[in-house]
Short mmCIF file of C-alpha atoms and ligand atoms in Angstrom, two decimals:
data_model
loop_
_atom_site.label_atom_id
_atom_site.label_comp_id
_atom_site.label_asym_id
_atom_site.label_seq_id
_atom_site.Cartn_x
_atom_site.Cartn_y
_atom_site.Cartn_z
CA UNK A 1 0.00 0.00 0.00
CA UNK A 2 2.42 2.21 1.62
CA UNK A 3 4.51 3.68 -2.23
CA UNK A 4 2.50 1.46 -4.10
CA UNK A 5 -1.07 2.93 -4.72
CA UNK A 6 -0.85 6.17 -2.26
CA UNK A 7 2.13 8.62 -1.46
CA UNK A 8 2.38 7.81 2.30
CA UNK A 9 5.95 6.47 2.43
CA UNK A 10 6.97 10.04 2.73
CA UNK A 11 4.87 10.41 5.66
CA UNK A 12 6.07 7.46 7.73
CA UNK A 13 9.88 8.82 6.83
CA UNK A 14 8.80 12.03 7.64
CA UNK A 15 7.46 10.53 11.52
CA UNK A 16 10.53 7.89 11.56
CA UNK A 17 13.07 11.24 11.17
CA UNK A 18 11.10 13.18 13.77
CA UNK A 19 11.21 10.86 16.03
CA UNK A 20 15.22 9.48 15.26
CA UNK A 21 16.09 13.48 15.35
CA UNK A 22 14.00 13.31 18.94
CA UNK A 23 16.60 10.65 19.89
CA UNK A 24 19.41 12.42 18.69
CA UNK A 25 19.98 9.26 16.48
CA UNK A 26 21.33 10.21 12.69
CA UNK A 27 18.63 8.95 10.03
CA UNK A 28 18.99 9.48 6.39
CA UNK A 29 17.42 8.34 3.30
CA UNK A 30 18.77 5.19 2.62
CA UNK A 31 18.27 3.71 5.93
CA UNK A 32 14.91 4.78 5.16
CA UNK A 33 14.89 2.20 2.30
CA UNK A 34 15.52 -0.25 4.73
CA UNK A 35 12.89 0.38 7.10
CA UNK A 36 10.29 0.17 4.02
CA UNK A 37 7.77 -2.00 3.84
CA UNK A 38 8.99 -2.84 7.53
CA UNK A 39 6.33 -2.54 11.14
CA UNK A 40 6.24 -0.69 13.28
CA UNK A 41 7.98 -2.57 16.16
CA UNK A 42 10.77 -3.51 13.62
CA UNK A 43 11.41 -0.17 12.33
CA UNK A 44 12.12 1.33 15.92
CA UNK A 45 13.99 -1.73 16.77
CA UNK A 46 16.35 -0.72 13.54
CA UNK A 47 16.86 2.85 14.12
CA UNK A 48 17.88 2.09 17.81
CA UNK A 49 20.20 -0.03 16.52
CA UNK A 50 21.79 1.96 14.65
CA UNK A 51 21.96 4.68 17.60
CA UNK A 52 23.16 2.20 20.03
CA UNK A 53 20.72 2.87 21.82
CA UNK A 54 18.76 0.61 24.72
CA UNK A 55 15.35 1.00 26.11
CA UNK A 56 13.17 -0.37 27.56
CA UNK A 57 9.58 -2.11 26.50
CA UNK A 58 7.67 0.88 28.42
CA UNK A 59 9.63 3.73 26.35
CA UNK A 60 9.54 1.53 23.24
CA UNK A 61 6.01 1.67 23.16
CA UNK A 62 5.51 5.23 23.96
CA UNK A 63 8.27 6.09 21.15
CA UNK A 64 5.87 3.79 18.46
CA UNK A 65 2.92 5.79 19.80
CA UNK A 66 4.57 9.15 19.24
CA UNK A 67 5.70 8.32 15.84
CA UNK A 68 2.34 6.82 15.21
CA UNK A 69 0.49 10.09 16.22
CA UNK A 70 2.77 12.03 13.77
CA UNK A 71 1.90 10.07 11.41
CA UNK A 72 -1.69 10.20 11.63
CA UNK A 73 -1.45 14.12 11.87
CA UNK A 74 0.46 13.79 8.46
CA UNK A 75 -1.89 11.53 7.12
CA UNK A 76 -5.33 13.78 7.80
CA UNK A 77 -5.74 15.33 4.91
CA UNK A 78 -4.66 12.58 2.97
CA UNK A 79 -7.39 12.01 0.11
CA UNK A 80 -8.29 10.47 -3.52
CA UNK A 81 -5.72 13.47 -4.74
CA UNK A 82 -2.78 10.85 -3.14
CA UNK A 83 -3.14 7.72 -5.15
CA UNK A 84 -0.01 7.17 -7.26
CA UNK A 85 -0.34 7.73 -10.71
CA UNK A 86 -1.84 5.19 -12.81
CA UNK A 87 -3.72 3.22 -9.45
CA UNK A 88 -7.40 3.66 -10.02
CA UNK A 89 -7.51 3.02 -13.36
CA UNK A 90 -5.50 -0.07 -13.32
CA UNK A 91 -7.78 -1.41 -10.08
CA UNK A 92 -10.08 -0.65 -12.35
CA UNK A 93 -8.61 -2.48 -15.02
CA UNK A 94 -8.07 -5.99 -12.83
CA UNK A 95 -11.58 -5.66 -11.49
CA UNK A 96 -12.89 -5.57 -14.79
CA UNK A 97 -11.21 -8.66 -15.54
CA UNK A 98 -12.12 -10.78 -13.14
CA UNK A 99 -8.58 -10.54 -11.39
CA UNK A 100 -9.02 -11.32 -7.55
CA UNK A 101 -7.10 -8.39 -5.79
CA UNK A 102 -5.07 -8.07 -2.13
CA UNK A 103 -3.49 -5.41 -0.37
CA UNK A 104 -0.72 -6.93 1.94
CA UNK A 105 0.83 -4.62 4.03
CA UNK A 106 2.59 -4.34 7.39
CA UNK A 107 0.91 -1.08 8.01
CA UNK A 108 -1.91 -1.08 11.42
CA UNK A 109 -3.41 1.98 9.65
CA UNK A 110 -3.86 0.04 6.22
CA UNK A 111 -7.77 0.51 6.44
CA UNK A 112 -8.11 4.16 7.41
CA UNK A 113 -5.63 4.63 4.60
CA UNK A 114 -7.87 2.78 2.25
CA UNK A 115 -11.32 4.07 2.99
CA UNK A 116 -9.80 7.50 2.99
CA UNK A 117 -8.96 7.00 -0.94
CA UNK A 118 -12.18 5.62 -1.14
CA UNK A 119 -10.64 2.23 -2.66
CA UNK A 120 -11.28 -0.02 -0.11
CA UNK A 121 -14.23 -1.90 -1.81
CA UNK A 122 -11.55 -3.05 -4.64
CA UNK A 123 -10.21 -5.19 -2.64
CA UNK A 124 -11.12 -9.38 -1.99
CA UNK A 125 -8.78 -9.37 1.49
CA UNK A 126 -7.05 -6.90 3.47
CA UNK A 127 -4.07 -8.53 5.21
CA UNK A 128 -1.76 -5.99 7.18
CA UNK A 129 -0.06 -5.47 10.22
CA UNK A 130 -2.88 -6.00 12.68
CA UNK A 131 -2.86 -9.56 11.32
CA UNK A 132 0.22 -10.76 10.39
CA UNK A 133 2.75 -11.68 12.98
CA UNK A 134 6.07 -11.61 10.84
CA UNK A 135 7.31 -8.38 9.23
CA UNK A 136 8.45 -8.70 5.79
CA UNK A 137 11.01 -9.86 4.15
CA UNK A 138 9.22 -12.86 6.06
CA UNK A 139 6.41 -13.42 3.01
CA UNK A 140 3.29 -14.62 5.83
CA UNK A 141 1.58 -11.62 4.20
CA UNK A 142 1.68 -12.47 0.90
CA UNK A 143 1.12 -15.77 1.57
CA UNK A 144 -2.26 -15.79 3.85
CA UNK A 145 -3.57 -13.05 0.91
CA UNK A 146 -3.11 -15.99 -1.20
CA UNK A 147 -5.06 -18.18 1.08
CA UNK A 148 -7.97 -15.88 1.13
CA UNK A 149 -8.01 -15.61 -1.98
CA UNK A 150 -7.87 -18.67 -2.79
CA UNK A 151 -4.86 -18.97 -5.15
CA UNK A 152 -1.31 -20.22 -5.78
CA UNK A 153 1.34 -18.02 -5.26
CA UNK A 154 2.49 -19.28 -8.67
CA UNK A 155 -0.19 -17.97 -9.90
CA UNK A 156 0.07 -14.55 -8.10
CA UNK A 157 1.66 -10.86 -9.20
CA UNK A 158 3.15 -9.23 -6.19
CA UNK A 159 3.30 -5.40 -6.00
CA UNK A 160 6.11 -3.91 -4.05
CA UNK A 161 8.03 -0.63 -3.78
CA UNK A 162 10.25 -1.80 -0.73
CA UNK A 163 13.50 -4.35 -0.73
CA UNK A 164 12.02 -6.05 2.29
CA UNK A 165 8.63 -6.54 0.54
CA UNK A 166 10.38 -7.93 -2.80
CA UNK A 167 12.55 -10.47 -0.67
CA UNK A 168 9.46 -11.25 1.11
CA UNK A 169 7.24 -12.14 -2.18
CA UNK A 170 10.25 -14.36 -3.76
CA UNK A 171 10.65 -16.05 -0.46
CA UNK A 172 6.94 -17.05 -0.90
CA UNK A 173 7.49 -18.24 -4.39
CA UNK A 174 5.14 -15.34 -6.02
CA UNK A 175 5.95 -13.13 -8.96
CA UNK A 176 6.84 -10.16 -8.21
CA UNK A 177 6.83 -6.08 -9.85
CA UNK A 178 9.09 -3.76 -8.66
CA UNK A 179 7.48 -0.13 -8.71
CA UNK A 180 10.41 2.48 -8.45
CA UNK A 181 14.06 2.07 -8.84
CA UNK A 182 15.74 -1.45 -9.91
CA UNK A 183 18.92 -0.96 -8.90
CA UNK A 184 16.97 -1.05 -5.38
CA UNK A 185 14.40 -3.14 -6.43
CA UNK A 186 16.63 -5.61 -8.39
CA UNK A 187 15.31 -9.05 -7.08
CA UNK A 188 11.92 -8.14 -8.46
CA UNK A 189 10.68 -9.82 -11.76
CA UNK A 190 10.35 -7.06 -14.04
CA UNK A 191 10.20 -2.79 -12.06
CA UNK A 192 8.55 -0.37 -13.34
CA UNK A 193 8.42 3.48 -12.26
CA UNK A 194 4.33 2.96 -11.51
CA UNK A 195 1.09 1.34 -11.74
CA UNK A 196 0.52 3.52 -15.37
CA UNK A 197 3.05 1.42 -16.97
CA UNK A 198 1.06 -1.70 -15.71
CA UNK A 199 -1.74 -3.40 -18.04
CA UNK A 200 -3.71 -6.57 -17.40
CA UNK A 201 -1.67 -8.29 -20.41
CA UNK A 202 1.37 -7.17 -18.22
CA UNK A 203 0.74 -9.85 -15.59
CA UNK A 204 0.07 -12.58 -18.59
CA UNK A 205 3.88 -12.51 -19.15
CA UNK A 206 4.30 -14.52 -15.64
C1 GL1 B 1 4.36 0.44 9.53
C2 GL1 B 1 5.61 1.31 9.70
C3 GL1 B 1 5.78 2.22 8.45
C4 GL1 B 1 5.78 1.40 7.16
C5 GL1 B 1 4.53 0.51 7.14
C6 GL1 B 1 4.51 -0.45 5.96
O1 GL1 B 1 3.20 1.25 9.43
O2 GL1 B 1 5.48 2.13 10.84
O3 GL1 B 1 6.95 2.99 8.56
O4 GL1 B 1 6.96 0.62 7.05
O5 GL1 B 1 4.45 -0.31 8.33
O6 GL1 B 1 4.37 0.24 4.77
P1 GL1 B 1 2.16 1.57 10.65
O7 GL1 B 1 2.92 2.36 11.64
O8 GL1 B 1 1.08 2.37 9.94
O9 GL1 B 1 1.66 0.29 11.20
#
């Protein structure tokens, strides 16, 4: 979800470096490619890390809740205007064709995000962070969307803008399209810069 249909990435970097530069921990962008596609609890555990820094449960859950708040400020006005180019149409497009459709993400604010783009209806299952128990690159996301939906991940196209979330849908044995960069993105199957240069004969190819 999160870089892939709707411009929030920026918004959880934007929270993450708040709340690193609250620490006094350094945070740039490409540890922020890291953290992508990554929960909550695993993205705090990695930016302590690399502040050497140890806390304790208690403070670790206040720090997620601050970040979290943030966040949702950030997110507020967040409307249809925010999909990424190309997203509608082409849920449009797969709906059209019959093609069963999943969002798996590790994100606990997945369905606020998605009735706020009015989108949620699109979608067969909604598996995210509230659900799953192992963060990608770990692919139980990808695979109990599969399970709901009742198909193969052979027989499944992946969507990812993150490293972790590309490792994750290999590990599972699914296909897999890289939206942004492929140097970064260079385990996926095929990248592409976004959704407008996907087509339903696109995902025939796999
Ligand atoms: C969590 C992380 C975010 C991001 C998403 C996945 O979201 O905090 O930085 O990695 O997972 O896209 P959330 O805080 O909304 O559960």
């Amino acid at each position: 979800m999160d870089g892939v249909i709707v411009d929030t990435a920026k918004f959880h970097f934007k929270a993450w470096q708040r709340l690193a530069d609250s620490l006094s921990i350094p945070f740039t962008e490409e540890q922020n490619e890291q953290l992508k596609g990554v929960s909550r609890v695993d993205s705090l555990e990695k930016i302590l890390q690399w502040g050497n820094l140890e806390l304790n449960n208690q403070k670790k859950l206040e720090l997620m809740e601050l970040k979290n708040k943030w966040y949702l400020e950030y997110v507020e006005e967040v409307n249809p205007s925010d999909m990424l180019p190309g997203t509608f149409q082409f849920l449009n497009e797969l709906k059209n064709a019959g093609i069963k459709i999943g969002l798996g993400s590790s994100s606990k604010n997945s369905i606020l995000i998605l009735k706020k783009l009015g989108i949620i209806d699109f979608f067969d299952t909604i598996v995210d962070g509230n659900i799953i128990h192992m963060s990608k690159p770990h692919p139980e996301v990808f695979l109990k969307g599969a399970k709901d939906l009742g198909v193969e991940p052979s027989e499944t196209v992946v969507f990812e803008d993150a490293i972790s979330g590309v490792q994750a849908a290999k590990a599972g044995g699914f296909h897999c399209i890289g939206i942004g960069d492929s140097n970064i993105l260079n385990l996926a199957d095929l990248v592409v810069k976004s959704l407008e240069d996907v087509k339903v004969e696109t995902l025939h190819q796999f």
